[in-house]
mmCIF file of C-alpha atoms and ligand atoms in Angstrom:
data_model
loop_
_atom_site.group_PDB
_atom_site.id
_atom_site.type_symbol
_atom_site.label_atom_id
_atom_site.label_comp_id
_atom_site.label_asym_id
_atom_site.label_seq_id
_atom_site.Cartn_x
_atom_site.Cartn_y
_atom_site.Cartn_z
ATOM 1 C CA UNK A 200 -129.545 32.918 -9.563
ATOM 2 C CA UNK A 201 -130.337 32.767 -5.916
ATOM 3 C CA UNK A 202 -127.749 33.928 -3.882
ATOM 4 C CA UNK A 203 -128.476 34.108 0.292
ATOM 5 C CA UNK A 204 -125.131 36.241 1.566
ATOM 6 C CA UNK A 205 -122.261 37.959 1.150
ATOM 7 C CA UNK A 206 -119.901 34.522 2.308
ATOM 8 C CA UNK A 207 -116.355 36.287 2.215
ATOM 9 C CA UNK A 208 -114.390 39.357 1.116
ATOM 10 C CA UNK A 209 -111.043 38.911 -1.392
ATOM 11 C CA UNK A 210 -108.465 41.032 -0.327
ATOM 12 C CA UNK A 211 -104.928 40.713 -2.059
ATOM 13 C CA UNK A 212 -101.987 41.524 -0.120
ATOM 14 C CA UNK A 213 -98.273 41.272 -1.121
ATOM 15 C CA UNK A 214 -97.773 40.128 3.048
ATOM 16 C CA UNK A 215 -99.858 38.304 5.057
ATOM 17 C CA UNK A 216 -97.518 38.605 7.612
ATOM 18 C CA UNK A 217 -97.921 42.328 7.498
ATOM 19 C CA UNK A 218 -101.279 42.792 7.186
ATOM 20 C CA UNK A 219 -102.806 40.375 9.294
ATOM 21 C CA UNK A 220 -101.340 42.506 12.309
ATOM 22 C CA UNK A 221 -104.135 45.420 11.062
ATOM 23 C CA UNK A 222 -106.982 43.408 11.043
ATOM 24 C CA UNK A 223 -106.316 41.982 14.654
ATOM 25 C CA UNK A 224 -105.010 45.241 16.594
ATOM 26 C CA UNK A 225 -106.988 47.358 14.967
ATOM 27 C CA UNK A 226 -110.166 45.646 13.594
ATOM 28 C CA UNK A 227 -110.104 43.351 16.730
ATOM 29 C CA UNK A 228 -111.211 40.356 14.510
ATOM 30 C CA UNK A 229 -109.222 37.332 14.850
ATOM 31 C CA UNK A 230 -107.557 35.233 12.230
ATOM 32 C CA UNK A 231 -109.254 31.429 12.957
ATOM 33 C CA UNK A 232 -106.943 29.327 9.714
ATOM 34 C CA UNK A 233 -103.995 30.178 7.353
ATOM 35 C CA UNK A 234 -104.526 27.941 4.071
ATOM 36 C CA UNK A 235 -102.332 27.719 0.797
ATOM 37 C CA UNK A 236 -104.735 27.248 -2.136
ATOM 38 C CA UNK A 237 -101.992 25.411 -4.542
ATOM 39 C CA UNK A 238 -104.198 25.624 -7.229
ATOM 40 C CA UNK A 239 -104.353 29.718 -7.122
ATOM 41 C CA UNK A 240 -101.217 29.912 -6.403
ATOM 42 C CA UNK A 241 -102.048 31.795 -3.269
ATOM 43 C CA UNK A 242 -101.593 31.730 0.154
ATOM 44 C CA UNK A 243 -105.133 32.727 2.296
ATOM 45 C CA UNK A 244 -105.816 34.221 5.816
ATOM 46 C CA UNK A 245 -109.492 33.743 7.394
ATOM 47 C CA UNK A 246 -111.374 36.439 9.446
ATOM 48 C CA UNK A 247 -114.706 36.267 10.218
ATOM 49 C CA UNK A 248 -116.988 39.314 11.144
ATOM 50 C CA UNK A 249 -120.805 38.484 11.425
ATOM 51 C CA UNK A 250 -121.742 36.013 8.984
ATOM 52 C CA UNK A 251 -119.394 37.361 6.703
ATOM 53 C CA UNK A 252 -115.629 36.205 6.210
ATOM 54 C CA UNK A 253 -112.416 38.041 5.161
ATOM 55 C CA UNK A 254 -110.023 35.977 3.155
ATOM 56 C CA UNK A 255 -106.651 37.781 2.841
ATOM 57 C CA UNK A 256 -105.188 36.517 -0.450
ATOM 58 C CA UNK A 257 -101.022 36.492 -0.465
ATOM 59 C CA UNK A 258 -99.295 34.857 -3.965
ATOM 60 C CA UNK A 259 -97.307 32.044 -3.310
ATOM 61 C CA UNK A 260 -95.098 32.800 -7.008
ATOM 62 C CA UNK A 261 -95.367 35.437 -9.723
ATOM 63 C CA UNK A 262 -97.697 34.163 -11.968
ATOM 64 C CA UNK A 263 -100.275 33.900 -9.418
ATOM 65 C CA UNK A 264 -103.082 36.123 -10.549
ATOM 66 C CA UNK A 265 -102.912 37.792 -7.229
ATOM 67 C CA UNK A 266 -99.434 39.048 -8.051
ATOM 68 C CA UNK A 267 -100.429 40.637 -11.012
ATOM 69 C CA UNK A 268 -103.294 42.171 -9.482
ATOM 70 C CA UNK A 269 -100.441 43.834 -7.079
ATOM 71 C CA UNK A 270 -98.411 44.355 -9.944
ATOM 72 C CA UNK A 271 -101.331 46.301 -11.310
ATOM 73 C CA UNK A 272 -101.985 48.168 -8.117
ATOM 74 C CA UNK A 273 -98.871 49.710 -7.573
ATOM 75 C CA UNK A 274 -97.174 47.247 -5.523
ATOM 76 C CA UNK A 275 -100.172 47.322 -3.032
ATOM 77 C CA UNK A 276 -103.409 44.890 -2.531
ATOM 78 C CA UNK A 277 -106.829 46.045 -2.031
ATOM 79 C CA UNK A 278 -110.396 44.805 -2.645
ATOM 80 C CA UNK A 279 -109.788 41.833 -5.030
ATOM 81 C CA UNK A 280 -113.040 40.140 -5.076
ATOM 82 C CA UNK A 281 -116.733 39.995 -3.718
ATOM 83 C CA UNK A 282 -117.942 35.927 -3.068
ATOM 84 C CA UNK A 283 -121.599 35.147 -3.012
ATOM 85 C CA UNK A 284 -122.768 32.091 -1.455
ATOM 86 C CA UNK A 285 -125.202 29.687 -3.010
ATOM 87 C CA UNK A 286 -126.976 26.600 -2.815
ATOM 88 C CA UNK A 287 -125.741 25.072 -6.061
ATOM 89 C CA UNK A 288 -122.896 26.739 -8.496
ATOM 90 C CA UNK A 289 -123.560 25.149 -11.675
ATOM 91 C CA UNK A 290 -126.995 26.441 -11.166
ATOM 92 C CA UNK A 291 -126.038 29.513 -10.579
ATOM 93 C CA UNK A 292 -123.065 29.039 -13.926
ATOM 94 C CA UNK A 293 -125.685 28.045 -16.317
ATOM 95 C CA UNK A 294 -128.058 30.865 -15.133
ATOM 96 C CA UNK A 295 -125.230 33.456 -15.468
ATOM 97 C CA UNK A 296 -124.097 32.009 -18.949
ATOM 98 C CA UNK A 297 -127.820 32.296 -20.202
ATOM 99 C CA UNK A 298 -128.159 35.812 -19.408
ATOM 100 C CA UNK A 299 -124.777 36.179 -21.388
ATOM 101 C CA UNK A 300 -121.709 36.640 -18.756
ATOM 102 C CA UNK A 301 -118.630 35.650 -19.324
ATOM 103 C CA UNK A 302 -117.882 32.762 -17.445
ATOM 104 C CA UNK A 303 -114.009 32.714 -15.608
ATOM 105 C CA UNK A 304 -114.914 28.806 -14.724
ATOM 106 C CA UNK A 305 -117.712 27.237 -16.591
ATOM 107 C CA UNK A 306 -117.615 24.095 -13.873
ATOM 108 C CA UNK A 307 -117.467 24.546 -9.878
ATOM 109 C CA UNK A 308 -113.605 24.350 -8.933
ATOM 110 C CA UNK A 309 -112.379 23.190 -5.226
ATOM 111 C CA UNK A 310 -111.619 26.677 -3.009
ATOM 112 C CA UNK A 311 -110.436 27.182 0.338
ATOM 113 C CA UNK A 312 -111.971 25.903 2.978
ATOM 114 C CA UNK A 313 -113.412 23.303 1.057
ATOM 115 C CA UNK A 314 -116.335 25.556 -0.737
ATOM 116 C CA UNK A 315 -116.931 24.685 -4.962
ATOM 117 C CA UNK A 316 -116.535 27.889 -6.133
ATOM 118 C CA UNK A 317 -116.366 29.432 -9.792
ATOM 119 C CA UNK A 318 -115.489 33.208 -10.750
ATOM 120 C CA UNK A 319 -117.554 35.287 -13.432
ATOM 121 C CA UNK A 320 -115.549 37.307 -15.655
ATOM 122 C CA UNK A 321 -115.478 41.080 -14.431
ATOM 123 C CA UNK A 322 -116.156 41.957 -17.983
ATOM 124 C CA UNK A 323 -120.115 41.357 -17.197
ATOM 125 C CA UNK A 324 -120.094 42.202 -13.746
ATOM 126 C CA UNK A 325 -120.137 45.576 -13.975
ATOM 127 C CA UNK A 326 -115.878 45.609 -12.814
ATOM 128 C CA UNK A 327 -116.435 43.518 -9.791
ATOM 129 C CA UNK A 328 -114.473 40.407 -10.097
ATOM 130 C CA UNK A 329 -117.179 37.712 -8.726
ATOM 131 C CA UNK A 330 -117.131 33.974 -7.029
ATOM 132 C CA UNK A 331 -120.491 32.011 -6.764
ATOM 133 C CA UNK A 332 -119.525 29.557 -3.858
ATOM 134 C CA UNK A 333 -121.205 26.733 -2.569
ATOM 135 C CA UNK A 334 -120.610 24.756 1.343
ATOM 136 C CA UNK A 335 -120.641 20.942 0.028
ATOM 137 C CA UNK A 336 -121.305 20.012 3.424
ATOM 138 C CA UNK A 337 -124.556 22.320 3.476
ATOM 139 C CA UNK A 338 -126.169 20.148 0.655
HETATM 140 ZN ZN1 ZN B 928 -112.623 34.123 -2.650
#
């Protein structure tokens, strides 16, 4: 697949409200949109650094798969996910499934901030939860 950057960072947290406080005193970067993503039952923060974006991930209810993540942690969030950007998910889906991973979403879904996006199944990716997004407004 062709993949051109890094596009964002998934970090869960059980409070957006209490983390977002680290990443602008300390970090200095500035959160620019606060999104719920019904659909993922999550709540999302936006930082951007470089080219590169932060998305704080909060669950909005306890089957959000960001809650269990926490659940799993200890309580705590971390380093959820790693997003790629792309020119063209299903591409990038039907390459993936040909080389044998396990696809999470075997069609583009709607994300925040309006990106298609689709996960891979950490199961092939080496332990690393992955998203394949795309900008539809790049196209
Ligand atoms: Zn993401």
């Amino acid at each position: 697949m062709e993949l051109s950057q890094i596009e964002h960072l998934g970090i869960a947290t059980p409070s957006l409200e209490a983390a977002i406080p680290y990443y602008e005193n300390v970090l200095g970067l500035k959160c620019y949109a606060i999104e719920e993503v019904a659909d993922q039952k999550v709540k999302t923060a936006f930082f951007k650094i470089g080219e590169v974006k932060l998305e704080l991930l909060e669950p909005t209810c306890p089957e959000s798969t960001i809650a269990k993540f926490i659940e799993k942690n200890g309580g705590r969030g971390g380093i959820h996910h790693i997003a790629f950007k792309t020119k063209d998910v299903a591409a990038a889906l039907a390459d993936a499934e040909s080389k044998g991973v396990v696809l999470i979403d075997k069609a583009p879904r709607g994300g925040a901030e309006g990106l298609n996006i689709a996960f891979l199944h950490p199961k092939s990716t080496q332990s690393v939860l992955t998203e394949i997004c795309e900008n539809p407004n790049e196209k």
